[in-house]
PDB file of C-alpha atoms in Angstrom:
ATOM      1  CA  UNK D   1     -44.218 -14.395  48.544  1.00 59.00           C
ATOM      2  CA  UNK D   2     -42.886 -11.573  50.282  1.00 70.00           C
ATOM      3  CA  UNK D   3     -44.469  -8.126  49.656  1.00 81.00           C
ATOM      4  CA  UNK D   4     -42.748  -4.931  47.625  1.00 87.00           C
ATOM      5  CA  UNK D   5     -42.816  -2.815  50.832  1.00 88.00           C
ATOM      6  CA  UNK D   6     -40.120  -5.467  52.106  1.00 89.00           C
ATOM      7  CA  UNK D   7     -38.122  -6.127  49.463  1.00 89.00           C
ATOM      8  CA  UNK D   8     -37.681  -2.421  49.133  1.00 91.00           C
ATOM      9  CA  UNK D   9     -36.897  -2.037  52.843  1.00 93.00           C
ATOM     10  CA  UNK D  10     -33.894  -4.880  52.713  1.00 92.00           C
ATOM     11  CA  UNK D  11     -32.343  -3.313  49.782  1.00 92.00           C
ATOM     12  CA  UNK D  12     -32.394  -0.126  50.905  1.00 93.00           C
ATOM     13  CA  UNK D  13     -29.985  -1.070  54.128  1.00 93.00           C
ATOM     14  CA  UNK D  14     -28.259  -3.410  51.819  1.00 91.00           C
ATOM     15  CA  UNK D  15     -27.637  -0.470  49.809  1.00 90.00           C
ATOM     16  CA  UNK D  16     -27.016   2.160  52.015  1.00 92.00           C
ATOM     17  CA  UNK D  17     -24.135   0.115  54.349  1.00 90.00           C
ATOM     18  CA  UNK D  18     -21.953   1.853  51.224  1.00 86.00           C
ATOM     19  CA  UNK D  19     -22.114   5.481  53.031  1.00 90.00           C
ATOM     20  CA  UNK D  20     -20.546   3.729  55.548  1.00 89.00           C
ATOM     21  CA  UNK D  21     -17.391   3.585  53.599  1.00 80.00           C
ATOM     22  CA  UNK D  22     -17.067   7.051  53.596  1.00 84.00           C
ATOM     23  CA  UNK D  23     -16.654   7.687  57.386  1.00 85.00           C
ATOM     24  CA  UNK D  24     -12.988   7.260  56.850  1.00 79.00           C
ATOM     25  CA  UNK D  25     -13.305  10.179  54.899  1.00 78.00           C
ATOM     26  CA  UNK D  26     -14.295  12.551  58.409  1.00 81.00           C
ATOM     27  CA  UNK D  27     -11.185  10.980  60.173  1.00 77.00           C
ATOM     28  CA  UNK D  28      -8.411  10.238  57.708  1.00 62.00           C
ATOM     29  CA  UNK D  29      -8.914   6.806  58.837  1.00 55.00           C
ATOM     30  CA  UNK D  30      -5.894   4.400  57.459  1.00 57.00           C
ATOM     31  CA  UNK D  31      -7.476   1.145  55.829  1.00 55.00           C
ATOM     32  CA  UNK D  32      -5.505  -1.960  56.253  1.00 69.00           C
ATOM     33  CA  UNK D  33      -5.083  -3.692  53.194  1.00 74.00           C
ATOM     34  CA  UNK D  34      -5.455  -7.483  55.021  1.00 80.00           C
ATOM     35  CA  UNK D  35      -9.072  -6.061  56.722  1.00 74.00           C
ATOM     36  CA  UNK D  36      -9.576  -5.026  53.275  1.00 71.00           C
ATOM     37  CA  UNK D  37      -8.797  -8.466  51.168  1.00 80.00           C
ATOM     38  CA  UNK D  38     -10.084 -10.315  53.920  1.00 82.00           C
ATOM     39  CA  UNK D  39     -13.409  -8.792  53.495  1.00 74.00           C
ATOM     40  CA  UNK D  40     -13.473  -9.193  50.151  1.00 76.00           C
ATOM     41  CA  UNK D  41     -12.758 -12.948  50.098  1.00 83.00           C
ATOM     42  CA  UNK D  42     -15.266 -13.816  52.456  1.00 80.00           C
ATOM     43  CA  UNK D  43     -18.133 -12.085  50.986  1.00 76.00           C
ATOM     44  CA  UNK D  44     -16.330 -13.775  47.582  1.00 82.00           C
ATOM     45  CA  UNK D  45     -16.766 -16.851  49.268  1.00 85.00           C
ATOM     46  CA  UNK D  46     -20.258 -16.387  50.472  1.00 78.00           C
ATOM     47  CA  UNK D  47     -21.123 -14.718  46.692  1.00 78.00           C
ATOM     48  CA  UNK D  48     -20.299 -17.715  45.078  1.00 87.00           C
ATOM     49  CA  UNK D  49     -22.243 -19.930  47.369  1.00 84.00           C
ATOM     50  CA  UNK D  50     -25.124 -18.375  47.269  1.00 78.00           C
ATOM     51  CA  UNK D  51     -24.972 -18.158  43.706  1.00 83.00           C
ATOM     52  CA  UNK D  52     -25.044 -21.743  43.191  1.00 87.00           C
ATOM     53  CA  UNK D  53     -27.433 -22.688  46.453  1.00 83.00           C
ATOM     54  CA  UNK D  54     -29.229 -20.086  46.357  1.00 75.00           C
ATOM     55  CA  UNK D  55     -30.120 -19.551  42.408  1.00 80.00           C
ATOM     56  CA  UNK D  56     -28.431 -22.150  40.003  1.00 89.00           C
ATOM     57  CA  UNK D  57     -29.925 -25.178  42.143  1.00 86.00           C
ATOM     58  CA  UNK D  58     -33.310 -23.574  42.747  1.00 81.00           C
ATOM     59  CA  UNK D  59     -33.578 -22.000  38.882  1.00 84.00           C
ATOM     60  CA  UNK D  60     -32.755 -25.909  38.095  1.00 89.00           C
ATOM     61  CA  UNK D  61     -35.141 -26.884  40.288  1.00 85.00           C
ATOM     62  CA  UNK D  62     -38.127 -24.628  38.946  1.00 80.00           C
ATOM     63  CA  UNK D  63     -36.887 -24.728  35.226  1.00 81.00           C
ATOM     64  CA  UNK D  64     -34.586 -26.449  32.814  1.00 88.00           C
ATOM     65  CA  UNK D  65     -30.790 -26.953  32.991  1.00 91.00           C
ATOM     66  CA  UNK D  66     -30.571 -25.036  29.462  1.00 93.00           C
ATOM     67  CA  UNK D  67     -33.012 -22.369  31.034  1.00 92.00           C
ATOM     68  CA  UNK D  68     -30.761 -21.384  33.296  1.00 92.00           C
ATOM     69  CA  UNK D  69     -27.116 -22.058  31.994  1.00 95.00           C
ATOM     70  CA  UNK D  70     -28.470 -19.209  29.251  1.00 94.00           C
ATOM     71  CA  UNK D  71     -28.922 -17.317  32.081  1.00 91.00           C
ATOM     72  CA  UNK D  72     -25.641 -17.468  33.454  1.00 93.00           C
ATOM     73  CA  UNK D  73     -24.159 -16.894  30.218  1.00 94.00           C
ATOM     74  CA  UNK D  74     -26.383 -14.159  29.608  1.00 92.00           C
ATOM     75  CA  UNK D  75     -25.397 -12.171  33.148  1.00 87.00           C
ATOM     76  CA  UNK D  76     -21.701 -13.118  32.505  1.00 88.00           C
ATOM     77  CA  UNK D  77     -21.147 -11.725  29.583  1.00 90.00           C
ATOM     78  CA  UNK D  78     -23.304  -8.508  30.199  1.00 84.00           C
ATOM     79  CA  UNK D  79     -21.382  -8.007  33.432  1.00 78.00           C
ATOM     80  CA  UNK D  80     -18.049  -8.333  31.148  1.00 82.00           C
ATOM     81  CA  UNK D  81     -19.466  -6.028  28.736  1.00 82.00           C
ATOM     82  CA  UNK D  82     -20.295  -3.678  31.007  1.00 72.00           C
ATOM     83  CA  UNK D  83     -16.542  -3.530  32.385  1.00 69.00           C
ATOM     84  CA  UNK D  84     -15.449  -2.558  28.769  1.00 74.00           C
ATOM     85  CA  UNK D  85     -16.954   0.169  28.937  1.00 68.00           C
ATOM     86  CA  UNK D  86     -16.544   1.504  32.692  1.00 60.00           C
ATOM     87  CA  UNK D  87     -13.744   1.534  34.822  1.00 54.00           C
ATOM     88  CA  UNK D  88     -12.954  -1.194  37.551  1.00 50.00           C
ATOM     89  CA  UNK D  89     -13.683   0.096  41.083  1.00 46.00           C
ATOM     90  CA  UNK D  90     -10.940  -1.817  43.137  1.00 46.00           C
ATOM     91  CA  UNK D  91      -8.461  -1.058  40.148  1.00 43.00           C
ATOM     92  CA  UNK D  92      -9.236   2.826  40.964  1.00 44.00           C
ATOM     93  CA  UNK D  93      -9.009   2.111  44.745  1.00 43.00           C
ATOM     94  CA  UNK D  94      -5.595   0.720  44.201  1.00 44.00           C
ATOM     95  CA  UNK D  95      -4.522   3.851  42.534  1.00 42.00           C
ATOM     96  CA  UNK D  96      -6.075   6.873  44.457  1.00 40.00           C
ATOM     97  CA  UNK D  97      -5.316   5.521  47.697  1.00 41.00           C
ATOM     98  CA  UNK D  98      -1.656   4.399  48.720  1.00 37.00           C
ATOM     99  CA  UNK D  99      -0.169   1.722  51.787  1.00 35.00           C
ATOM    100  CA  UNK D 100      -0.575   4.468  54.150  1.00 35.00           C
ATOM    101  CA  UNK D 101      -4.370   5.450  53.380  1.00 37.00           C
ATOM    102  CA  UNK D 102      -3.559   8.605  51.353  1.00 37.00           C
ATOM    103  CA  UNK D 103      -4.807   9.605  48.038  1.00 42.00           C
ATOM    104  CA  UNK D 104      -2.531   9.757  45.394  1.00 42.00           C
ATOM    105  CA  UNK D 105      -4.163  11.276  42.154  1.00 42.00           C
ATOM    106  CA  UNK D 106      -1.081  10.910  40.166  1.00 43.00           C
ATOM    107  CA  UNK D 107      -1.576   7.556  39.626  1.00 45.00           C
ATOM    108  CA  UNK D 108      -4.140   8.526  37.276  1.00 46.00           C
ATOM    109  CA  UNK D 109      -2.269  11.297  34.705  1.00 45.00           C
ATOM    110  CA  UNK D 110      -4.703  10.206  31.973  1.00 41.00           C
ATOM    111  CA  UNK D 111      -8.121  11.673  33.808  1.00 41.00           C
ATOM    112  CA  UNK D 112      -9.328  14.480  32.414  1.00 46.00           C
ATOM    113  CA  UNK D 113     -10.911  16.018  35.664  1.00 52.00           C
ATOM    114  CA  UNK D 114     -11.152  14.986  39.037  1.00 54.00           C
ATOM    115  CA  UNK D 115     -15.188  15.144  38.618  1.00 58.00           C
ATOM    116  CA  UNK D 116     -14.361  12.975  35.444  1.00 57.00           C
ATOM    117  CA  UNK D 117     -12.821  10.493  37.830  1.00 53.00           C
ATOM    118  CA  UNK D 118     -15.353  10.270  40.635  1.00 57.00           C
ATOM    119  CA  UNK D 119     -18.149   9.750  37.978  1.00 59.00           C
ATOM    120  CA  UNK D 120     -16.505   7.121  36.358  1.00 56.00           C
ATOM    121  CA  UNK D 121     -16.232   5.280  39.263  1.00 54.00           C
ATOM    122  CA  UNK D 122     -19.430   6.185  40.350  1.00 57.00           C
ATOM    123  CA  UNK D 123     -20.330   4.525  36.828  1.00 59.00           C
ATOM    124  CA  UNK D 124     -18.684   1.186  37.548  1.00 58.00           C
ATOM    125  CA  UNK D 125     -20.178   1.134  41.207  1.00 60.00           C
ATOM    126  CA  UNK D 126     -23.109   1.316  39.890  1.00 61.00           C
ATOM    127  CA  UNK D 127     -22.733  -1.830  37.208  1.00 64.00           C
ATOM    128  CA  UNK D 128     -21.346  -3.653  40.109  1.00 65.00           C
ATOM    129  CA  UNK D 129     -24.613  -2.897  42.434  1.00 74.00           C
ATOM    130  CA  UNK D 130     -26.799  -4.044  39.960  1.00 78.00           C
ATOM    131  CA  UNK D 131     -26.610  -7.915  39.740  1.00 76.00           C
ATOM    132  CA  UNK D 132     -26.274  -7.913  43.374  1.00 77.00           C
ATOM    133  CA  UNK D 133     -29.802  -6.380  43.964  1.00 86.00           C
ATOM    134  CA  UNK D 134     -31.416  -8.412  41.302  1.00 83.00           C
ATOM    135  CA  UNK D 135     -30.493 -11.683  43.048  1.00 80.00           C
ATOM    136  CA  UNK D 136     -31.952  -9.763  46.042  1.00 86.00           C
ATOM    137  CA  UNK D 137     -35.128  -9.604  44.268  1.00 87.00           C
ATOM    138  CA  UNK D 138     -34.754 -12.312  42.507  1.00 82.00           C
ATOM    139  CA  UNK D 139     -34.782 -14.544  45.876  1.00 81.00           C
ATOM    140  CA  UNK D 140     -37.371 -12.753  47.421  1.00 86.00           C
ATOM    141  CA  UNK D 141     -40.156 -13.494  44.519  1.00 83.00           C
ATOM    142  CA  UNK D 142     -39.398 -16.813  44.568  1.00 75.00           C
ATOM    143  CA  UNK D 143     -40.445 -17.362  48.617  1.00 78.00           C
ATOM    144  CA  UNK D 144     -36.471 -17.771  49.351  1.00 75.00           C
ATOM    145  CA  UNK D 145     -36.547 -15.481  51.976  1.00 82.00           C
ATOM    146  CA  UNK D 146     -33.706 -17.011  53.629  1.00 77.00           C
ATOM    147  CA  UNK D 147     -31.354 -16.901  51.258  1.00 75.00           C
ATOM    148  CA  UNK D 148     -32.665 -13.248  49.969  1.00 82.00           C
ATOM    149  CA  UNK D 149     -32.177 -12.467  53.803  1.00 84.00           C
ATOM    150  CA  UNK D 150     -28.394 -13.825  53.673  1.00 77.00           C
ATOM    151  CA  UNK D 151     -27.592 -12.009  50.385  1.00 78.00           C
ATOM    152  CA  UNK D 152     -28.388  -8.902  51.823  1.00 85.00           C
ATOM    153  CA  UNK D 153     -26.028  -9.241  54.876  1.00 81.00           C
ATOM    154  CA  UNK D 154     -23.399 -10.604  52.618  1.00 75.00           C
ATOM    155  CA  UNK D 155     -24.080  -7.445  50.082  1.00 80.00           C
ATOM    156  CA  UNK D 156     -23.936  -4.934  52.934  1.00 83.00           C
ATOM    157  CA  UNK D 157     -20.790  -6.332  54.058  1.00 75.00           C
ATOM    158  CA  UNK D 158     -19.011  -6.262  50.568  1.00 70.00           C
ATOM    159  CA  UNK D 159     -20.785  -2.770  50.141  1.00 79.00           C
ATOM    160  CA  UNK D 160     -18.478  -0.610  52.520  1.00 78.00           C
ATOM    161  CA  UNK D 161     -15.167  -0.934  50.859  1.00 70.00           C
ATOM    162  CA  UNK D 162     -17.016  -0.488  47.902  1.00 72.00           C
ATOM    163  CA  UNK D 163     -18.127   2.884  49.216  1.00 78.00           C
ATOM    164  CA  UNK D 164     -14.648   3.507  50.324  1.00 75.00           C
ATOM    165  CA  UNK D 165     -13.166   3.224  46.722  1.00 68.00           C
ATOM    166  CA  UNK D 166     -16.465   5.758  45.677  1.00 73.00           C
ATOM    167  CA  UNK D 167     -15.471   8.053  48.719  1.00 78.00           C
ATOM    168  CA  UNK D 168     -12.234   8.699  48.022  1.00 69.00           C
ATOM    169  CA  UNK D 169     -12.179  10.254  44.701  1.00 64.00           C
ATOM    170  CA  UNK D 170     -15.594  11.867  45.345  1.00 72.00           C
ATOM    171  CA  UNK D 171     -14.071  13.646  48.240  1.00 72.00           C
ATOM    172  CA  UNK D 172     -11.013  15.084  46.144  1.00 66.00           C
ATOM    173  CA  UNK D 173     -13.444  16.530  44.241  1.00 68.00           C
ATOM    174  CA  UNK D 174     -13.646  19.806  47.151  1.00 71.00           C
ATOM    175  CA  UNK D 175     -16.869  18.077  48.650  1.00 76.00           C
ATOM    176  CA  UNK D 176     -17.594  18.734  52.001  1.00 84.00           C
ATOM    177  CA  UNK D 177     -17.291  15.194  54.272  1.00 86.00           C
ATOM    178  CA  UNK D 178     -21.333  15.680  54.776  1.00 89.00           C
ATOM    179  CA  UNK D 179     -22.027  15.740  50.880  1.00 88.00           C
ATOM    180  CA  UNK D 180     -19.580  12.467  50.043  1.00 86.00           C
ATOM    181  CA  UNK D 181     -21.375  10.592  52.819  1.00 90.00           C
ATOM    182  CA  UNK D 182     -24.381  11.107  50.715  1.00 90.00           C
ATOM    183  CA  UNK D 183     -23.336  10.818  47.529  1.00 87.00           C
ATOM    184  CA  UNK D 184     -21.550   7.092  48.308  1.00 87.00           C
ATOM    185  CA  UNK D 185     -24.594   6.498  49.975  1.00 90.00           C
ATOM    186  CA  UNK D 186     -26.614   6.812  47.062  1.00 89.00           C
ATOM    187  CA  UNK D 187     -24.070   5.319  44.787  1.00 84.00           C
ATOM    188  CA  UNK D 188     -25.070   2.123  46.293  1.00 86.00           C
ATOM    189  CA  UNK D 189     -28.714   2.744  47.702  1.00 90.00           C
ATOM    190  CA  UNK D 190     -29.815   3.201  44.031  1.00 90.00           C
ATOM    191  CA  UNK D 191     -28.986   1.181  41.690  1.00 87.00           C
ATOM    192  CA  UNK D 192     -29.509  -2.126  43.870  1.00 90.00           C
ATOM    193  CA  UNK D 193     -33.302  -1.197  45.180  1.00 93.00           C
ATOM    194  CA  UNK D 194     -34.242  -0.709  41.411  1.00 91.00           C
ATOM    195  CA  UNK D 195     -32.541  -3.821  40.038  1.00 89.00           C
ATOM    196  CA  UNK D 196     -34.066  -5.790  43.305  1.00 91.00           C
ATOM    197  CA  UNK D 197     -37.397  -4.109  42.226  1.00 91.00           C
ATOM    198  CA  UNK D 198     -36.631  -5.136  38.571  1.00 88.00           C
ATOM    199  CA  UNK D 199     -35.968  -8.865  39.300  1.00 84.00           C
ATOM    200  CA  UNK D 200     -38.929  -9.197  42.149  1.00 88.00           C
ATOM    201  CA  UNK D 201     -41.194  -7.629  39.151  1.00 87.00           C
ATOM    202  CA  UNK D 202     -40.224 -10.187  36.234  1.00 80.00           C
ATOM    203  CA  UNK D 203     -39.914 -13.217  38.070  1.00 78.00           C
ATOM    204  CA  UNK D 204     -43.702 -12.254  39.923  1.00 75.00           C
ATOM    205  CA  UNK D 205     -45.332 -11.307  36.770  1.00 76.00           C
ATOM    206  CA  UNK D 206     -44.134 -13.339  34.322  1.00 72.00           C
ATOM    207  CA  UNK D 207     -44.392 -17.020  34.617  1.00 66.00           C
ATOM    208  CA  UNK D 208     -41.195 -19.158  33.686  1.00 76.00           C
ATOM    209  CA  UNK D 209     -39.021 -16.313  34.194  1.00 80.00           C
ATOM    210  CA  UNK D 210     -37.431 -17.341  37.050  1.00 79.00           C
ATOM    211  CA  UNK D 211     -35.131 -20.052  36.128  1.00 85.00           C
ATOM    212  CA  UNK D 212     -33.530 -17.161  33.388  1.00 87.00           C
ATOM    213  CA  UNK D 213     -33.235 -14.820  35.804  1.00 81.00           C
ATOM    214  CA  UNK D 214     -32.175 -16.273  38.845  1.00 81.00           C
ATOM    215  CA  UNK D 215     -29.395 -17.813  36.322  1.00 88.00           C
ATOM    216  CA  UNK D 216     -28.870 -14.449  34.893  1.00 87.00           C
ATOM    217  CA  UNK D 217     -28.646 -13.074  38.310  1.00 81.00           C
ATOM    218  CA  UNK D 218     -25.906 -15.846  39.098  1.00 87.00           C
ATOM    219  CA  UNK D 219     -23.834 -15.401  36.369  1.00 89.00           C
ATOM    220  CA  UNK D 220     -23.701 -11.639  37.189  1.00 84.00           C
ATOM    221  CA  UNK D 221     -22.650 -12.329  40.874  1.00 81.00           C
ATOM    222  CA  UNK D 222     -19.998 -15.035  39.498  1.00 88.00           C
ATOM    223  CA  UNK D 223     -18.331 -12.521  36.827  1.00 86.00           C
ATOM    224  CA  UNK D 224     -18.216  -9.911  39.824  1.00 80.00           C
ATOM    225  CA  UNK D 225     -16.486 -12.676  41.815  1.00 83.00           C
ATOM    226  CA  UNK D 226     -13.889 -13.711  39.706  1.00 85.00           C
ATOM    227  CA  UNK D 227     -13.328 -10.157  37.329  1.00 79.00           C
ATOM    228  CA  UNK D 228     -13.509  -7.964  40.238  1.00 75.00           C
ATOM    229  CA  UNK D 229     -13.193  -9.252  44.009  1.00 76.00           C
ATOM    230  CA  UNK D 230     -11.027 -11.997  43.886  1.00 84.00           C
ATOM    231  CA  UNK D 231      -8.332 -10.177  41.544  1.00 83.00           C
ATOM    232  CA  UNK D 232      -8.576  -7.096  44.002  1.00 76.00           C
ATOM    233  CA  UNK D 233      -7.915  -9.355  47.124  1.00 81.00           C
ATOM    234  CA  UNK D 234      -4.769 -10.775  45.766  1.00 84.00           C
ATOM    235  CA  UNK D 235      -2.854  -7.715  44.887  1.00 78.00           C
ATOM    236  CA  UNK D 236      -1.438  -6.678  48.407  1.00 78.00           C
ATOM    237  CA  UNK D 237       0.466  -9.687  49.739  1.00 85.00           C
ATOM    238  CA  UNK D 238      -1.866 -10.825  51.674  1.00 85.00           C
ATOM    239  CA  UNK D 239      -3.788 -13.658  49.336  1.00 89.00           C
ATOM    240  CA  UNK D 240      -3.905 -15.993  51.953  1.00 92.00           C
ATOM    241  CA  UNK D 241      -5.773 -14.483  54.074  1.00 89.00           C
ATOM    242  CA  UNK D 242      -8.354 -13.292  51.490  1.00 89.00           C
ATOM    243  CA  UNK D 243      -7.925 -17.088  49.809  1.00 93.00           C
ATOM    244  CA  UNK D 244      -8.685 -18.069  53.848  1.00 93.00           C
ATOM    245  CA  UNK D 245     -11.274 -15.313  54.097  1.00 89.00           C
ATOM    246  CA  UNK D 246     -12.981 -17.190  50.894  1.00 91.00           C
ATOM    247  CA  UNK D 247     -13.412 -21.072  51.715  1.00 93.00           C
ATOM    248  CA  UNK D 248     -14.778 -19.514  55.887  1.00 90.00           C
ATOM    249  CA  UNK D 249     -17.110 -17.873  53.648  1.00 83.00           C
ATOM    250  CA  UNK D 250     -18.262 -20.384  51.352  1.00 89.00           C
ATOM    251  CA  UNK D 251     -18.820 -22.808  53.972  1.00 89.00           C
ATOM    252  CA  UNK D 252     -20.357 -20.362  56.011  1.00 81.00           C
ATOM    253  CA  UNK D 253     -23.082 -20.472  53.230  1.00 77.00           C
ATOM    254  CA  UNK D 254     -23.646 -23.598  52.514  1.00 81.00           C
ATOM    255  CA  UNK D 255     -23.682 -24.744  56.511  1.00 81.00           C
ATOM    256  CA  UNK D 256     -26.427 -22.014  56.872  1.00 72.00           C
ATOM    257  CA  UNK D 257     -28.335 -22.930  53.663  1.00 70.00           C
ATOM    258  CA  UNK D 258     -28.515 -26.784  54.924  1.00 74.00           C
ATOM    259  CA  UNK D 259     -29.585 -25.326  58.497  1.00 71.00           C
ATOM    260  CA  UNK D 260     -32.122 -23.173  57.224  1.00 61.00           C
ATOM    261  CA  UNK D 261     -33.416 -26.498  54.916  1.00 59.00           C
ATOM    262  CA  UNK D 262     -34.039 -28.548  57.694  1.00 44.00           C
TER     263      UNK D 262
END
């Protein structure tokens, strides 16, 4: 099983690839809506995959059917939960930043503050982050290093326009450039080493655990999938690219996951 001092390491890159969604920020850098739904469906794509390869089959594997399937319920619903009662990140990206890559803070009249705003969104970042590095650590204490390995890259990928929609309220706020960077570096960084360090703890110390929380971990990543990332890569007119984007990804997965088996 792989040791703490690694699974902290591969979270914490995981993690902080969302700082590099605010280097926009020092240029004024326009972000094309296709690079942007593209993205999103692939890592979609791979998110999905790995949830089923990489944790429903194993937690099957290790545990009951019922074991797990409560898990999936069990990070479904506490992922859909959780977006009752913060905001939705890519639903906030839509609004503060236009076509042409300018913020537009009217879209929200009902804010309070702009500080109001970029904590909310900070908020639902976080919830978002959270399932992604439990599966992280989820993986890791159950000696699927591979696929722990291949979450991460896919994580770090989906991370940066994540940090993007952080950055760009955050940096309406009168922040310098310098203090965003690290604050939507942190936004990520965070909450997905202690959820990886979470997951890695229950399923090491506790026997039996793992078929729960590899399912819980799962159901998490699917609700993220299908509540967040694929709604926010059909919304610009370019759906068949993300829908594209998607199926490269998922077999991207899978092809890799049989490789790696053999």
């Amino acid at each position: 099983m792989t040791d703490v001092g690694t699974v902290v390491l591969v979270t914490t890159v995981a993690g902080a690839a969302t700082g590099l969604g605010a280097v926009p920020i020092f240029f004024r850098t326009r972000f094309s809506h296709r690079t942007y739904d593209a993205a999103l469906g692939l890592a979609a794509g791979v998110m999905v995959g790995a949830s089923v390869f990489g944790l429903v089959v194993p937690g099957m594997e290790e545990g009951s059917l019922a074991a797990v399937m409560v898990g999936v319920f069990l990070g479904g619903f506490a992922l859909l939960v959780g977006n009752r009662l913060l905001p939705h990140v890519h639903a906030h990206f839509a609004g503060f930043r236009g076509e042409g890559g300018a913020s537009d803070a009217a879209a929200d009249p009902e804010a309070a503050s702009r500080v109001r705003r970029a904590l909310l969104i900070g908020g639902a970042i976080t919830l978002h982050n959270a399932p992604e590095g439990l599966a992280i650590g989820v993986a890791f204490a159950s000696g699927l290093e591979a696929v722990a390995l291949l979450l991460a890259v896919v994580i770090s990928i989906q991370n940066v326009p994540d940090g993007f929609a952080f950055a760009v309220p955050v940096g309406e706020t009168g922040l310098s450039p310098w203090w965003v960077l690290v604050f939507t570096t942190l936004s990520g960084l965070v909450p997905q080493v202690a959820a990886a360090l979470l997951g890695y703890s229950l399923v090491a110390l506790a026997v039996g655990v793992f078929p729960y929380a590899a399912g819980f971990a799962a159901g998490a990543m699917l609700a993220v999938v299908f509540r967040e990332m694929i709604p926010s890569s059909h919304g610009h007119g370019y759906a068949d690219a993300a829908t594209a984007a998607f199926l490269v990804g998922f077999v991207l997965l899978v092809v890799v996951d049989e490789a790696l088996a053999i």
